[in-house]
Structures are given as structure tokens and as C-alpha cells.
PDB file of C-alpha atoms in Angstrom:
ATOM      1  CA  MET A 223      -4.370   6.908  16.738  1.00 78.00           C
ATOM      2  CA  ASP A 224      -2.607   9.124  14.202  1.00 88.00           C
ATOM      3  CA  VAL A 225      -4.885   9.310  11.167  1.00 91.00           C
ATOM      4  CA  ARG A 226      -4.487  12.260   8.794  1.00 92.00           C
ATOM      5  CA  VAL A 227      -6.447  13.639   5.858  1.00 94.00           C
ATOM      6  CA  GLY A 228      -5.250  11.919   2.692  1.00 93.00           C
ATOM      7  CA  ASP A 229      -4.482   8.579   4.360  1.00 94.00           C
ATOM      8  CA  VAL A 230      -6.081   5.354   3.209  1.00 95.00           C
ATOM      9  CA  ILE A 231      -7.459   3.119   5.950  1.00 95.00           C
ATOM     10  CA  GLN A 232      -8.125  -0.582   5.713  1.00 96.00           C
ATOM     11  CA  THR A 233     -11.004  -1.695   7.924  1.00 94.00           C
ATOM     12  CA  LYS A 234     -11.829  -4.991   9.625  1.00 95.00           C
ATOM     13  CA  LYS A 235     -15.327  -5.006   8.117  1.00 92.00           C
ATOM     14  CA  THR A 236     -16.047  -4.579   4.439  1.00 93.00           C
ATOM     15  CA  HIS A 237     -18.390  -2.018   2.903  1.00 92.00           C
ATOM     16  CA  PRO A 238     -21.544  -3.538   1.334  1.00 94.00           C
ATOM     17  CA  CYS A 239     -19.919  -3.110  -2.116  1.00 94.00           C
ATOM     18  CA  GLY A 240     -17.111  -5.484  -1.037  1.00 93.00           C
ATOM     19  CA  ALA A 241     -14.244  -2.985  -0.622  1.00 95.00           C
ATOM     20  CA  ASN A 242     -12.440  -2.545   2.702  1.00 94.00           C
ATOM     21  CA  ARG A 243     -10.255   0.490   1.874  1.00 95.00           C
ATOM     22  CA  PHE A 244     -11.366   4.059   2.436  1.00 96.00           C
ATOM     23  CA  ASP A 245      -9.861   7.509   1.741  1.00 96.00           C
ATOM     24  CA  VAL A 246      -9.869   9.860   4.754  1.00 95.00           C
ATOM     25  CA  LEU A 247     -11.472  13.202   3.797  1.00 95.00           C
ATOM     26  CA  ARG A 248     -11.988  14.819   7.224  1.00 95.00           C
ATOM     27  CA  VAL A 249     -10.590  14.205  10.721  1.00 95.00           C
ATOM     28  CA  GLY A 250     -11.956  15.527  14.008  1.00 94.00           C
ATOM     29  CA  MET A 251     -14.610  14.258  16.404  1.00 94.00           C
ATOM     30  CA  ASP A 252     -16.161  12.717  13.294  1.00 95.00           C
ATOM     31  CA  PHE A 253     -14.326  11.126  10.382  1.00 95.00           C
ATOM     32  CA  LYS A 254     -15.513  11.538   6.812  1.00 97.00           C
ATOM     33  CA  ILE A 255     -14.348   8.664   4.628  1.00 96.00           C
ATOM     34  CA  ARG A 256     -14.913   7.665   0.985  1.00 97.00           C
ATOM     35  CA  CYS A 257     -15.121   4.048  -0.144  1.00 96.00           C
ATOM     36  CA  GLN A 258     -12.529   3.259  -2.813  1.00 95.00           C
ATOM     37  CA  GLY A 259     -14.844   0.676  -4.368  1.00 95.00           C
ATOM     38  CA  CYS A 260     -18.051   2.613  -4.997  1.00 95.00           C
ATOM     39  CA  GLY A 261     -17.222   6.201  -3.979  1.00 95.00           C
ATOM     40  CA  HIS A 262     -19.870   6.411  -1.233  1.00 96.00           C
ATOM     41  CA  GLU A 263     -19.018   9.004   1.476  1.00 96.00           C
ATOM     42  CA  ILE A 264     -19.687   8.174   5.118  1.00 94.00           C
ATOM     43  CA  MET A 265     -19.381  10.207   8.334  1.00 96.00           C
ATOM     44  CA  LEU A 266     -18.713   8.194  11.489  1.00 95.00           C
ATOM     45  CA  PRO A 267     -17.729   9.098  15.064  1.00 96.00           C
ATOM     46  CA  ARG A 268     -14.015   8.846  15.926  1.00 94.00           C
ATOM     47  CA  ALA A 269     -14.558   6.100  18.531  1.00 94.00           C
ATOM     48  CA  LYS A 270     -16.297   3.805  16.030  1.00 94.00           C
ATOM     49  CA  ILE A 271     -13.673   4.310  13.289  1.00 94.00           C
ATOM     50  CA  GLU A 272     -10.705   3.766  15.624  1.00 92.00           C
ATOM     51  CA  ARG A 273     -12.142   0.412  16.760  1.00 95.00           C
ATOM     52  CA  ASN A 274     -12.569  -0.767  13.155  1.00 94.00           C
ATOM     53  CA  ILE A 275      -9.220   0.292  11.636  1.00 95.00           C
ATOM     54  CA  LYS A 276      -7.033  -2.647  10.696  1.00 95.00           C
ATOM     55  CA  LYS A 277      -4.216  -0.758   8.947  1.00 95.00           C
ATOM     56  CA  ILE A 278      -3.303   2.818   7.933  1.00 94.00           C
ATOM     57  CA  LEU A 279      -1.720   3.192   4.500  1.00 92.00           C
ATOM     58  CA  ARG A 280       0.152   6.415   3.729  1.00 85.00           C
ATOM     59  CA  ALA A 281       1.290   7.608   0.299  1.00 69.00           C
ATOM     60  CA  GLY A 282       4.974   8.052   1.286  1.00 65.00           C
ATOM     61  CA  GLU A 283       5.399   4.615   2.881  1.00 64.00           C
ATOM     62  CA  ALA A 284       6.185   1.365   1.115  1.00 51.00           C
TER      63      ALA A 284
END
């Protein structure tokens, strides 16, 4: 899956604050993401994130 730093990902599950969109801060074996609702930063393994991504939103796309 082609996820880059700066992308916004929409997940299947929501964060406890109710938001389901996250900013991607770091990509590698682990992903560091920030919730757009409350600003909480989370580090998760690549395998877990890739299973839970519903949609990738990029700044240059409509």
C-alpha cells in the first residue's frame, strides 16, 4: 500500500473521540499517525494500519 508522510487516512474504526481521519507523520515498519479530532498521536505496526485503512486522501487529489 502506498502511504506517504503528509497523507490523510480514513480508517474503518473510529478513534474513541469519534473521528476516523488521521494525518500520517511517519512511515516505515511502524506508522505514526495523529487524530484530526483530538490531536492524539499513535504509533502502530504497518500490518495493523494497512488492514484498517479504508481510504487514502492526498492533498493534490480531488
